[in-house]
PDB file of C-alpha atoms in Angstrom:
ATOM      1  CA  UNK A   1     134.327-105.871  39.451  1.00 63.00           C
ATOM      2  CA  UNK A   2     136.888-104.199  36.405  1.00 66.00           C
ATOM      3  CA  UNK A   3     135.207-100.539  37.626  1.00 69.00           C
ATOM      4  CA  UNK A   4     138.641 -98.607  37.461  1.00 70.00           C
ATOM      5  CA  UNK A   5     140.253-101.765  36.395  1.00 78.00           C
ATOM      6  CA  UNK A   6     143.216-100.285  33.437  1.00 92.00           C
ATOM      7  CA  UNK A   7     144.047-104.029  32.201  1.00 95.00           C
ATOM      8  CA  UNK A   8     141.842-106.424  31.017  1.00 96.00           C
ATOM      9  CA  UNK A   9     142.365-110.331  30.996  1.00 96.00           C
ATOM     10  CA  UNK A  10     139.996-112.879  29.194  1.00 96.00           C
ATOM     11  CA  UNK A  11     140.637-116.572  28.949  1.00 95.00           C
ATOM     12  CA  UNK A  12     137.403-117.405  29.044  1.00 94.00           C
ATOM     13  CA  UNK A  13     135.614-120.971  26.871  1.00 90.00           C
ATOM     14  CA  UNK A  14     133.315-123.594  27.025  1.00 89.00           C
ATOM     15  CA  UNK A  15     132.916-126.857  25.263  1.00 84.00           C
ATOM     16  CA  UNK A  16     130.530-128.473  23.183  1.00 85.00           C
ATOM     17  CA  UNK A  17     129.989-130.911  26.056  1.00 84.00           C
ATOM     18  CA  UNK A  18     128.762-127.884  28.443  1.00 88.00           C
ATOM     19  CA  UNK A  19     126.971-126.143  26.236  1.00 90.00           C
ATOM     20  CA  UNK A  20     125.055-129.335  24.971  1.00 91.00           C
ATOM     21  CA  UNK A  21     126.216-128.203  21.227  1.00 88.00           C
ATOM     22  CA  UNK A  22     123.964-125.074  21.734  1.00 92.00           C
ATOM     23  CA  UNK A  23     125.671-122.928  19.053  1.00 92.00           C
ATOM     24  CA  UNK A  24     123.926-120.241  20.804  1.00 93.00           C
ATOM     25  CA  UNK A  25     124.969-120.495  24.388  1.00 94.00           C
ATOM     26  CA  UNK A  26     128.796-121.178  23.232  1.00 93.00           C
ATOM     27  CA  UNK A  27     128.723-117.679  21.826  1.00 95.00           C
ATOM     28  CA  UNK A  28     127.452-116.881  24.952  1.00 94.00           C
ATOM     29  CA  UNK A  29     130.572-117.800  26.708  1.00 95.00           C
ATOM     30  CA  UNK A  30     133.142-117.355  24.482  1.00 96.00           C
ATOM     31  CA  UNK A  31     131.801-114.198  22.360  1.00 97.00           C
ATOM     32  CA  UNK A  32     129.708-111.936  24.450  1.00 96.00           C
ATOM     33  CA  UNK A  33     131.490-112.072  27.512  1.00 96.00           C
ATOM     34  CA  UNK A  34     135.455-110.920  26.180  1.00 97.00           C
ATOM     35  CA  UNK A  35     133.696-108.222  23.764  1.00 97.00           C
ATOM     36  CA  UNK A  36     131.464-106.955  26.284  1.00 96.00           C
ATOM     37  CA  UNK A  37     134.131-106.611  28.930  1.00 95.00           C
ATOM     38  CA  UNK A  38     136.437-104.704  26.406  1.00 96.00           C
ATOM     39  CA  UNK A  39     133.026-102.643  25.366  1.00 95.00           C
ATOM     40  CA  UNK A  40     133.152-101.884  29.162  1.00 94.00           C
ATOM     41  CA  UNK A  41     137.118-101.550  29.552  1.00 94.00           C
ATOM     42  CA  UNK A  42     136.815 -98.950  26.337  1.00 95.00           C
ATOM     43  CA  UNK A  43     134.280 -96.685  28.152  1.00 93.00           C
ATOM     44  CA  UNK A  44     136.161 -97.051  31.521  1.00 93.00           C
ATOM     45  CA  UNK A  45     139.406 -95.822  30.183  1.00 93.00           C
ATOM     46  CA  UNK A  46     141.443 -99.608  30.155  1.00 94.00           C
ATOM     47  CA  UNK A  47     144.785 -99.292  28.459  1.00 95.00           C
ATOM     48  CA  UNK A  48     145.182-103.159  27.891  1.00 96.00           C
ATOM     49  CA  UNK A  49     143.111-106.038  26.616  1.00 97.00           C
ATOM     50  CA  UNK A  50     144.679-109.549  26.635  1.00 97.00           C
ATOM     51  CA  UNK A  51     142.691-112.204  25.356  1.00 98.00           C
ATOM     52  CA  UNK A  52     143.236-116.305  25.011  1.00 98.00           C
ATOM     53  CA  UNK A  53     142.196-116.941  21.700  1.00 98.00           C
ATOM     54  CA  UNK A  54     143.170-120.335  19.495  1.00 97.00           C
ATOM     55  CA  UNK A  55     145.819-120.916  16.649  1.00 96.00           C
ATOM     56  CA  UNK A  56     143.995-120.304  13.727  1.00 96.00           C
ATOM     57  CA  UNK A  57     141.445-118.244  14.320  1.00 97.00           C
ATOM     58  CA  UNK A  58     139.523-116.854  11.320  1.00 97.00           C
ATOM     59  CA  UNK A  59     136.276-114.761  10.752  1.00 97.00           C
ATOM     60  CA  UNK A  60     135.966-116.209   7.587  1.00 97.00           C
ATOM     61  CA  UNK A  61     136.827-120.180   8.707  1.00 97.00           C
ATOM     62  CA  UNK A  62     134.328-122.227   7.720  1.00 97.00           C
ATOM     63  CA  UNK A  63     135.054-123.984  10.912  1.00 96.00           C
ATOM     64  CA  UNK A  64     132.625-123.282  13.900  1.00 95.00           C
ATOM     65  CA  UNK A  65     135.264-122.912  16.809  1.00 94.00           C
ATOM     66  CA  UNK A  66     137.951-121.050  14.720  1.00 96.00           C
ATOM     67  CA  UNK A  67     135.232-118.606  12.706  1.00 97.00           C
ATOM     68  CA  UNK A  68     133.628-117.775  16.505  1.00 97.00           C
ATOM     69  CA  UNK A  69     137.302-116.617  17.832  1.00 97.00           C
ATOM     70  CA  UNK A  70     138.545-114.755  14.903  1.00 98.00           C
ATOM     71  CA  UNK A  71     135.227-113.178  15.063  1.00 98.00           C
ATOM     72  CA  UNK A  72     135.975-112.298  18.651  1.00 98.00           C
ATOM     73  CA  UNK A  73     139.076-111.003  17.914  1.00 98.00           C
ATOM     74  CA  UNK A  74     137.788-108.853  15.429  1.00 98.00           C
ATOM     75  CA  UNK A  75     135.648-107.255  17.665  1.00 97.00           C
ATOM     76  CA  UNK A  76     137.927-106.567  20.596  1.00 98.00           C
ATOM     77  CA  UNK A  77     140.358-104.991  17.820  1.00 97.00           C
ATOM     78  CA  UNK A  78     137.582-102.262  17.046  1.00 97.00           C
ATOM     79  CA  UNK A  79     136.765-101.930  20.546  1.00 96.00           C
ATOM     80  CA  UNK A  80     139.192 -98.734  21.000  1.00 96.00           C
ATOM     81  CA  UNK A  81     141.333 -99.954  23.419  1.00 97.00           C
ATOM     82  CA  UNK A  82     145.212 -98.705  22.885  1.00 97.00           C
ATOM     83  CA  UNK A  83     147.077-102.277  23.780  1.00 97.00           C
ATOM     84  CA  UNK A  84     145.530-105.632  22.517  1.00 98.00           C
ATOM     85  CA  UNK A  85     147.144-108.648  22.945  1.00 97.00           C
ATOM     86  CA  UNK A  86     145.939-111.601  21.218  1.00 98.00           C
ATOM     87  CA  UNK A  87     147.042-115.182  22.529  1.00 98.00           C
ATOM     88  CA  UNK A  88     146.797-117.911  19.988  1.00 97.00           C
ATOM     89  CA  UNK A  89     147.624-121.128  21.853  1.00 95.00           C
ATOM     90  CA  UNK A  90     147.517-124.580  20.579  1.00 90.00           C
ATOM     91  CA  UNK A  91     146.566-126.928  22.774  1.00 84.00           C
ATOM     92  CA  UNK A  92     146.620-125.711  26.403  1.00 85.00           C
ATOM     93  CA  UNK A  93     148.190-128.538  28.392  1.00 81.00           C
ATOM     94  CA  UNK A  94     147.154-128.598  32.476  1.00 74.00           C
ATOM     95  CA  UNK A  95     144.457-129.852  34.562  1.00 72.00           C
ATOM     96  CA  UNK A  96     141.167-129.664  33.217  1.00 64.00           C
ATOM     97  CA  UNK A  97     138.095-129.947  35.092  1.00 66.00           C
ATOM     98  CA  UNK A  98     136.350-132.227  32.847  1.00 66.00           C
ATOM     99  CA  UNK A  99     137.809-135.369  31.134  1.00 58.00           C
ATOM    100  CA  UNK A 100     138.090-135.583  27.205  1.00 59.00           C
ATOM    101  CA  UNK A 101     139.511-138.234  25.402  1.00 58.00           C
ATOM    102  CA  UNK A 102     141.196-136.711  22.273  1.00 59.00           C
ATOM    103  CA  UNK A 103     142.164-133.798  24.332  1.00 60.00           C
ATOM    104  CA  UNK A 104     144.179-135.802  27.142  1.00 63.00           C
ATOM    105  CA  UNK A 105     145.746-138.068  24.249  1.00 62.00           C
ATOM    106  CA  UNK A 106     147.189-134.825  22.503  1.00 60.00           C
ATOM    107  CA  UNK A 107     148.572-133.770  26.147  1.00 63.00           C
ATOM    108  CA  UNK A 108     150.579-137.240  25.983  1.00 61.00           C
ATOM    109  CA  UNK A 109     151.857-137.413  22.651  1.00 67.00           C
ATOM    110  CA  UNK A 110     152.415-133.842  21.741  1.00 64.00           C
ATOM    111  CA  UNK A 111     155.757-133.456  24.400  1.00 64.00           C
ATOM    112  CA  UNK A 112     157.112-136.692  22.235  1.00 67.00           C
ATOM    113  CA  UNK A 113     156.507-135.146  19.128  1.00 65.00           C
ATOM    114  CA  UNK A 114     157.853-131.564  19.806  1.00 64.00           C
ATOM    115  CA  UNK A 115     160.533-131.459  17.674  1.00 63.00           C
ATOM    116  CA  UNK A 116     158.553-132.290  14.413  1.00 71.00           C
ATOM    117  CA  UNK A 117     155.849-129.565  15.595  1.00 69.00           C
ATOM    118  CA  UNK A 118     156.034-126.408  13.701  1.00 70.00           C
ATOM    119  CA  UNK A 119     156.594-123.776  16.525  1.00 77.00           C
ATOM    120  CA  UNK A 120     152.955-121.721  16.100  1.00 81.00           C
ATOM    121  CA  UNK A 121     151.279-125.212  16.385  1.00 81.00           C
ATOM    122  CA  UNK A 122     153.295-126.844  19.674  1.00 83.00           C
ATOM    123  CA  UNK A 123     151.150-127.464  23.201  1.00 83.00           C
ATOM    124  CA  UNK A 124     151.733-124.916  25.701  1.00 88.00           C
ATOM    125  CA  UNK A 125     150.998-125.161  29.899  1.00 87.00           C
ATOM    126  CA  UNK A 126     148.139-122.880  30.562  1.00 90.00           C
ATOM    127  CA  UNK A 127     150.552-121.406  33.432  1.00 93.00           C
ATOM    128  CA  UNK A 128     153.277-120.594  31.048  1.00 92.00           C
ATOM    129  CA  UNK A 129     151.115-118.910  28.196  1.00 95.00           C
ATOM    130  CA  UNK A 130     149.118-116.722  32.207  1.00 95.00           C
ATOM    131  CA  UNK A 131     153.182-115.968  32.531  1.00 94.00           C
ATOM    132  CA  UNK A 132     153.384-114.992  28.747  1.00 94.00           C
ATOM    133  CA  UNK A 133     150.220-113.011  29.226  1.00 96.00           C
ATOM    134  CA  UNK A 134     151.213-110.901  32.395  1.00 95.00           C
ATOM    135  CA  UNK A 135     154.660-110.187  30.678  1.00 93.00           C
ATOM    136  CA  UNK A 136     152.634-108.113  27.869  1.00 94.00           C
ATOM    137  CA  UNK A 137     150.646-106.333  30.494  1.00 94.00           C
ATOM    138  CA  UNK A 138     153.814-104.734  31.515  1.00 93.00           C
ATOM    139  CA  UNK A 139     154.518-103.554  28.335  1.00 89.00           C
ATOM    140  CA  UNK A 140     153.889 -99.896  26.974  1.00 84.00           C
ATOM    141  CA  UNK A 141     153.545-101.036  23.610  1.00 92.00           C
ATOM    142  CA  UNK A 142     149.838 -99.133  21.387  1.00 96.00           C
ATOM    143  CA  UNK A 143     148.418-101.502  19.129  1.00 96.00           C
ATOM    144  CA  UNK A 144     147.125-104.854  17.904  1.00 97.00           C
ATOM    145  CA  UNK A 145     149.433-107.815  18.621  1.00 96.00           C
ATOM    146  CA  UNK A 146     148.822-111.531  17.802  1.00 96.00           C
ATOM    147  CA  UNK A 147     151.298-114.047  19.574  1.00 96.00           C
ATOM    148  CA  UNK A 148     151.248-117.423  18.950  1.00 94.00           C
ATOM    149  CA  UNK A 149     153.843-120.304  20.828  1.00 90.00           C
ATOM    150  CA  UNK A 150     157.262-118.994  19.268  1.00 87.00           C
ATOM    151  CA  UNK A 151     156.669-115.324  20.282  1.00 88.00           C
ATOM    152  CA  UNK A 152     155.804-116.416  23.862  1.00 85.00           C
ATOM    153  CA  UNK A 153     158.377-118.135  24.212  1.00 72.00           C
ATOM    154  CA  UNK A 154     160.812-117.268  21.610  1.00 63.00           C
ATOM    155  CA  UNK A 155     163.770-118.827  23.293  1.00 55.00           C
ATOM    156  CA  UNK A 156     162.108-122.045  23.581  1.00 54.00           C
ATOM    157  CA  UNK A 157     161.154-122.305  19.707  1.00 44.00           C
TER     158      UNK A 157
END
């Protein structure tokens, strides 16, 4: 399906709940599926990887979730492809297929609370940060870039 394909999107994740805390099949999802398409863009000749990461994302975290996607990101990086664009959302707001409770209480209170969120850390619509992402793809610009909220949006921080 990305045969001759020369950008690359990947806002791919699971949950805990999916994966049935299964270390091993979250990595699945979210590690081995954006590295090996941008293994596969690399070799293809892609120009562009964009890729949905999470605010503080960290190969060295201690944290599960945030070690796994800096991880990721490190990998992509080193994958040779001229233009990466690295998302780092906070929480995505927008219809999710699955209910969770902590999740759909940060939706409601973090629009209330905006002004006393630090810009990197405020909620974003998943359709806003896809708009963010297919701005980039338009760009000509070689190298590594990590976004987070205020430069998608910098006229909203």
């Amino acid at each position: 399906a990305m045969q001759g394909g020369e950008i690359i999107f990947s806002a791919v994740g699971t949950t805990q709940k999916k994966v049935k805390g299964d270390a091993a099949a979250y990595r699945k999802v979210d590690e081995w599926i954006p590295t090996k398409a941008a293994e596969f863009g690399a070799k293809r000749g892609s120009k562009s990887f964009l890729l949905v990461s999470a605010i503080g994302a960290d190969a060295q975290s201690k944290n599960f979730y945030l070690k796994l996607k800096g991880e990721v990101e490190t990998q992509i990086k080193k994958s040779g492809i001229p233009s990466i664009f690295v998302f780092q959302p906070s929480l995505l707001l927008g219809n999710r297929g699955e209910f969770r409770l902590g999740e759909r209480m940060a939706q409601w209170i973090s629009p209330i609370f905006r002004w006393l969120t630090p810009s990197k850390y405020r909620a974003v619509e998943a359709k806003d940060l896809a708009k963010a992402m297919v701005h980039c793809s338009k760009s000509h610009n070689k190298g590594h870039f990590t976004l987070t909220y205020a430069d998608f949006f910098p006229a909203k921080t």
